[in-house]
Every structure is written in C-alpha cells, then in structure tokens.
C-alpha cells in the first residue's frame, strides 16, 4: 500500500468518535423509549415526581424510538436533523425539569453527558448524513 492510498489518521479518529457518540445516543434513545412505553416503575416514578402525567411517557417513548431509528439508518439527512433536535429537546428538557423540581439532581450529569454526545454526533457526522442545501422559504 502506497502512502497516497492510506486513510489519514485524523479522519479515522473522527469516524470512530462519530460512531461511538451516535451508538451511545441511539442506544439510550432506543432503550429509554422502550422503558417509557412500558412505563417501568423507575421511569413512572421519576415522571410523576417531575410533575408530568404518565401518559406522556408513551408519546415520548414513541418519538425516542423513531429518533433512534432515524439516526441509525443511512440517508434521510433532513429526518436526522429533526431527530438530533428532538434528542436535544428531550435531554435539555429533562435537565431543566430535574433542576427546577430538585428531584434526582444526580441525573443531571447523565443528561448533560447525553446532550454532549448528541452534539458530538451531530457535529462529527459524515457529509452524506448532512442536509446539503439549506431550506429556503418558498415565495
């Protein structure tokens, strides 16, 4: 193999960082979505303590699973943008809920980590997973 055909080291690290962050976000959204839909006791109690109705878990769970799927499958860059935005809303909303209610503040570290991983996945994504043309208003 000649030097000109080798993959540069930096892109390999970038790719590895992208897939690591994305896998963790997809796993958390997927598992969290299943737990939400199943309304397991821990999740139900947390939701109630934060002041949300338990039926909210089913809505949130379905959207988390759809977001995880959107991030995991190839193509559909615009859908991925919406999935990233949804994940940011979920994690930052949960941080705000925990901080304002004072309930389970230790969860804020985990939620902040998931927020950082979501931003990292978005920022490191390959070009084929990006929206190429900005949306323009139609006249």
PDB file of C-alpha atoms in Angstrom:
ATOM      1  CA  UNK A   1       0.000   0.000   0.000  1.00  0.00           C
ATOM      2  CA  UNK A   2       1.486   3.318  -1.009  1.00  0.00           C
ATOM      3  CA  UNK A   3       1.432   6.378   1.206  1.00  0.00           C
ATOM      4  CA  UNK A   4      -1.065   8.129  -1.076  1.00  0.00           C
ATOM      5  CA  UNK A   5      -3.732   5.417  -0.616  1.00  0.00           C
ATOM      6  CA  UNK A   6      -3.665   5.326   3.171  1.00  0.00           C
ATOM      7  CA  UNK A   7      -6.519   6.869   5.106  1.00  0.00           C
ATOM      8  CA  UNK A   8      -5.273   9.815   7.154  1.00  0.00           C
ATOM      9  CA  UNK A   9      -5.290   9.234  10.907  1.00  0.00           C
ATOM     10  CA  UNK A  10      -7.472  12.252  11.778  1.00  0.00           C
ATOM     11  CA  UNK A  11     -10.469  11.146   9.654  1.00  0.00           C
ATOM     12  CA  UNK A  12     -10.296   7.672  11.228  1.00  0.00           C
ATOM     13  CA  UNK A  13     -10.485   9.183  14.721  1.00  0.00           C
ATOM     14  CA  UNK A  14     -13.302  11.459  13.597  1.00  0.00           C
ATOM     15  CA  UNK A  15     -15.208   8.497  12.187  1.00  0.00           C
ATOM     16  CA  UNK A  16     -14.629   6.449  15.336  1.00  0.00           C
ATOM     17  CA  UNK A  17     -15.748   9.353  17.540  1.00  0.00           C
ATOM     18  CA  UNK A  18     -18.860   9.865  15.384  1.00  0.00           C
ATOM     19  CA  UNK A  19     -19.885   6.214  15.552  1.00  0.00           C
ATOM     20  CA  UNK A  20     -19.161   5.950  19.283  1.00  0.00           C
ATOM     21  CA  UNK A  21     -21.241   9.029  20.110  1.00  0.00           C
ATOM     22  CA  UNK A  22     -24.004   8.007  17.712  1.00  0.00           C
ATOM     23  CA  UNK A  23     -24.165   4.435  19.035  1.00  0.00           C
ATOM     24  CA  UNK A  24     -24.490   5.692  22.611  1.00  0.00           C
ATOM     25  CA  UNK A  25     -27.219   8.192  21.695  1.00  0.00           C
ATOM     26  CA  UNK A  26     -29.112   5.628  19.605  1.00  0.00           C
ATOM     27  CA  UNK A  27     -28.860   3.046  22.408  1.00  0.00           C
ATOM     28  CA  UNK A  28     -30.079   5.485  25.063  1.00  0.00           C
ATOM     29  CA  UNK A  29     -32.953   6.737  22.895  1.00  0.00           C
ATOM     30  CA  UNK A  30     -33.945   3.187  21.951  1.00  0.00           C
ATOM     31  CA  UNK A  31     -33.771   1.683  25.429  1.00  0.00           C
ATOM     32  CA  UNK A  32     -35.237   4.823  27.009  1.00  0.00           C
ATOM     33  CA  UNK A  33     -38.083   4.772  24.506  1.00  0.00           C
ATOM     34  CA  UNK A  34     -38.889   1.145  25.279  1.00  0.00           C
ATOM     35  CA  UNK A  35     -38.787   1.850  29.021  1.00  0.00           C
ATOM     36  CA  UNK A  36     -41.045   4.868  28.529  1.00  0.00           C
ATOM     37  CA  UNK A  37     -43.611   2.926  26.504  1.00  0.00           C
ATOM     38  CA  UNK A  38     -43.517   0.059  29.010  1.00  0.00           C
ATOM     39  CA  UNK A  39     -43.828   2.631  31.811  1.00  0.00           C
ATOM     40  CA  UNK A  40     -41.491   0.683  34.051  1.00  0.00           C
ATOM     41  CA  UNK A  41     -41.723   1.627  37.713  1.00  0.00           C
ATOM     42  CA  UNK A  42     -38.499   3.676  37.912  1.00  0.00           C
ATOM     43  CA  UNK A  43     -39.434   5.777  34.877  1.00  0.00           C
ATOM     44  CA  UNK A  44     -43.051   6.169  36.018  1.00  0.00           C
ATOM     45  CA  UNK A  45     -41.983   7.352  39.478  1.00  0.00           C
ATOM     46  CA  UNK A  46     -39.475   9.830  38.060  1.00  0.00           C
ATOM     47  CA  UNK A  47     -42.040  11.206  35.634  1.00  0.00           C
ATOM     48  CA  UNK A  48     -44.619  11.632  38.393  1.00  0.00           C
ATOM     49  CA  UNK A  49     -42.100  13.337  40.703  1.00  0.00           C
ATOM     50  CA  UNK A  50     -41.177  15.742  37.904  1.00  0.00           C
ATOM     51  CA  UNK A  51     -44.853  16.674  37.573  1.00  0.00           C
ATOM     52  CA  UNK A  52     -45.666  15.059  34.220  1.00  0.00           C
ATOM     53  CA  UNK A  53     -48.639  12.759  33.564  1.00  0.00           C
ATOM     54  CA  UNK A  54     -47.719   9.128  32.917  1.00  0.00           C
ATOM     55  CA  UNK A  55     -49.439   9.077  29.518  1.00  0.00           C
ATOM     56  CA  UNK A  56     -46.687  11.487  28.418  1.00  0.00           C
ATOM     57  CA  UNK A  57     -44.282   8.537  28.613  1.00  0.00           C
ATOM     58  CA  UNK A  58     -45.941   6.735  25.703  1.00  0.00           C
ATOM     59  CA  UNK A  59     -45.705   9.821  23.479  1.00  0.00           C
ATOM     60  CA  UNK A  60     -42.114  10.464  24.474  1.00  0.00           C
ATOM     61  CA  UNK A  61     -41.189   6.794  24.095  1.00  0.00           C
ATOM     62  CA  UNK A  62     -42.529   6.522  20.569  1.00  0.00           C
ATOM     63  CA  UNK A  63     -40.655   9.655  19.497  1.00  0.00           C
ATOM     64  CA  UNK A  64     -37.434   8.419  21.115  1.00  0.00           C
ATOM     65  CA  UNK A  65     -37.616   5.121  19.227  1.00  0.00           C
ATOM     66  CA  UNK A  66     -38.339   6.911  15.952  1.00  0.00           C
ATOM     67  CA  UNK A  67     -35.407   9.264  16.634  1.00  0.00           C
ATOM     68  CA  UNK A  68     -33.084   6.350  17.356  1.00  0.00           C
ATOM     69  CA  UNK A  69     -34.119   4.677  14.112  1.00  0.00           C
ATOM     70  CA  UNK A  70     -33.616   7.905  12.137  1.00  0.00           C
ATOM     71  CA  UNK A  71     -30.093   8.324  13.490  1.00  0.00           C
ATOM     72  CA  UNK A  72     -29.177   4.689  12.873  1.00  0.00           C
ATOM     73  CA  UNK A  73     -30.323   4.237   9.280  1.00  0.00           C
ATOM     74  CA  UNK A  74     -28.416   5.615   6.292  1.00  0.00           C
ATOM     75  CA  UNK A  75     -29.645   8.542   4.209  1.00  0.00           C
ATOM     76  CA  UNK A  76     -32.623  10.753   5.177  1.00  0.00           C
ATOM     77  CA  UNK A  77     -30.451  13.687   6.291  1.00  0.00           C
ATOM     78  CA  UNK A  78     -33.365  16.031   6.951  1.00  0.00           C
ATOM     79  CA  UNK A  79     -35.040  13.436   9.173  1.00  0.00           C
ATOM     80  CA  UNK A  80     -31.734  13.065  11.030  1.00  0.00           C
ATOM     81  CA  UNK A  81     -31.647  16.837  11.656  1.00  0.00           C
ATOM     82  CA  UNK A  82     -35.086  16.604  13.245  1.00  0.00           C
ATOM     83  CA  UNK A  83     -34.014  13.564  15.290  1.00  0.00           C
ATOM     84  CA  UNK A  84     -30.964  15.434  16.610  1.00  0.00           C
ATOM     85  CA  UNK A  85     -33.158  18.416  17.512  1.00  0.00           C
ATOM     86  CA  UNK A  86     -35.634  16.124  19.256  1.00  0.00           C
ATOM     87  CA  UNK A  87     -32.882  14.455  21.279  1.00  0.00           C
ATOM     88  CA  UNK A  88     -31.546  17.854  22.353  1.00  0.00           C
ATOM     89  CA  UNK A  89     -35.075  18.886  23.415  1.00  0.00           C
ATOM     90  CA  UNK A  90     -35.502  15.641  25.375  1.00  0.00           C
ATOM     91  CA  UNK A  91     -32.190  15.888  27.223  1.00  0.00           C
ATOM     92  CA  UNK A  92     -32.205  19.625  27.928  1.00  0.00           C
ATOM     93  CA  UNK A  93     -35.878  19.499  28.895  1.00  0.00           C
ATOM     94  CA  UNK A  94     -35.115  16.704  31.339  1.00  0.00           C
ATOM     95  CA  UNK A  95     -32.194  18.715  32.760  1.00  0.00           C
ATOM     96  CA  UNK A  96     -34.484  21.711  33.285  1.00  0.00           C
ATOM     97  CA  UNK A  97     -37.155  19.505  34.880  1.00  0.00           C
ATOM     98  CA  UNK A  98     -34.699  17.941  37.311  1.00  0.00           C
ATOM     99  CA  UNK A  99     -33.132  21.270  38.252  1.00  0.00           C
ATOM    100  CA  UNK A 100     -36.408  23.148  38.733  1.00  0.00           C
ATOM    101  CA  UNK A 101     -38.057  20.417  40.800  1.00  0.00           C
ATOM    102  CA  UNK A 102     -34.938  19.455  42.713  1.00  0.00           C
ATOM    103  CA  UNK A 103     -35.753  15.791  42.117  1.00  0.00           C
ATOM    104  CA  UNK A 104     -32.898  13.344  41.374  1.00  0.00           C
ATOM    105  CA  UNK A 105     -30.349  16.041  40.604  1.00  0.00           C
ATOM    106  CA  UNK A 106     -27.700  13.364  40.195  1.00  0.00           C
ATOM    107  CA  UNK A 107     -29.384  12.527  36.871  1.00  0.00           C
ATOM    108  CA  UNK A 108     -28.332  15.928  35.509  1.00  0.00           C
ATOM    109  CA  UNK A 109     -24.775  14.664  34.943  1.00  0.00           C
ATOM    110  CA  UNK A 110     -26.038  11.750  32.849  1.00  0.00           C
ATOM    111  CA  UNK A 111     -28.425  14.004  30.915  1.00  0.00           C
ATOM    112  CA  UNK A 112     -25.685  16.577  30.288  1.00  0.00           C
ATOM    113  CA  UNK A 113     -23.410  13.799  29.036  1.00  0.00           C
ATOM    114  CA  UNK A 114     -26.120  12.616  26.635  1.00  0.00           C
ATOM    115  CA  UNK A 115     -26.558  16.204  25.439  1.00  0.00           C
ATOM    116  CA  UNK A 116     -22.819  16.478  24.739  1.00  0.00           C
ATOM    117  CA  UNK A 117     -22.810  13.110  22.944  1.00  0.00           C
ATOM    118  CA  UNK A 118     -25.762  14.214  20.802  1.00  0.00           C
ATOM    119  CA  UNK A 119     -23.981  17.437  19.825  1.00  0.00           C
ATOM    120  CA  UNK A 120     -20.784  15.471  19.119  1.00  0.00           C
ATOM    121  CA  UNK A 121     -22.645  13.008  16.898  1.00  0.00           C
ATOM    122  CA  UNK A 122     -24.279  15.885  15.004  1.00  0.00           C
ATOM    123  CA  UNK A 123     -21.011  17.816  14.595  1.00  0.00           C
ATOM    124  CA  UNK A 124     -18.950  14.797  13.509  1.00  0.00           C
ATOM    125  CA  UNK A 125     -21.456  13.224  11.118  1.00  0.00           C
ATOM    126  CA  UNK A 126     -20.233  12.399   7.603  1.00  0.00           C
ATOM    127  CA  UNK A 127     -21.250  14.597   4.677  1.00  0.00           C
ATOM    128  CA  UNK A 128     -23.746  12.021   3.366  1.00  0.00           C
ATOM    129  CA  UNK A 129     -25.690  12.367   6.626  1.00  0.00           C
ATOM    130  CA  UNK A 130     -25.938  16.162   6.359  1.00  0.00           C
ATOM    131  CA  UNK A 131     -28.550  18.291   4.678  1.00  0.00           C
ATOM    132  CA  UNK A 132     -26.759  19.612   1.627  1.00  0.00           C
ATOM    133  CA  UNK A 133     -28.950  22.547   0.697  1.00  0.00           C
ATOM    134  CA  UNK A 134     -30.368  24.950   3.259  1.00  0.00           C
ATOM    135  CA  UNK A 135     -34.128  25.111   3.362  1.00  0.00           C
ATOM    136  CA  UNK A 136     -35.411  28.209   1.643  1.00  0.00           C
ATOM    137  CA  UNK A 137     -38.718  29.889   2.059  1.00  0.00           C
ATOM    138  CA  UNK A 138     -40.914  29.476  -0.967  1.00  0.00           C
ATOM    139  CA  UNK A 139     -42.274  32.645  -2.481  1.00  0.00           C
TER     140      UNK A 139
END
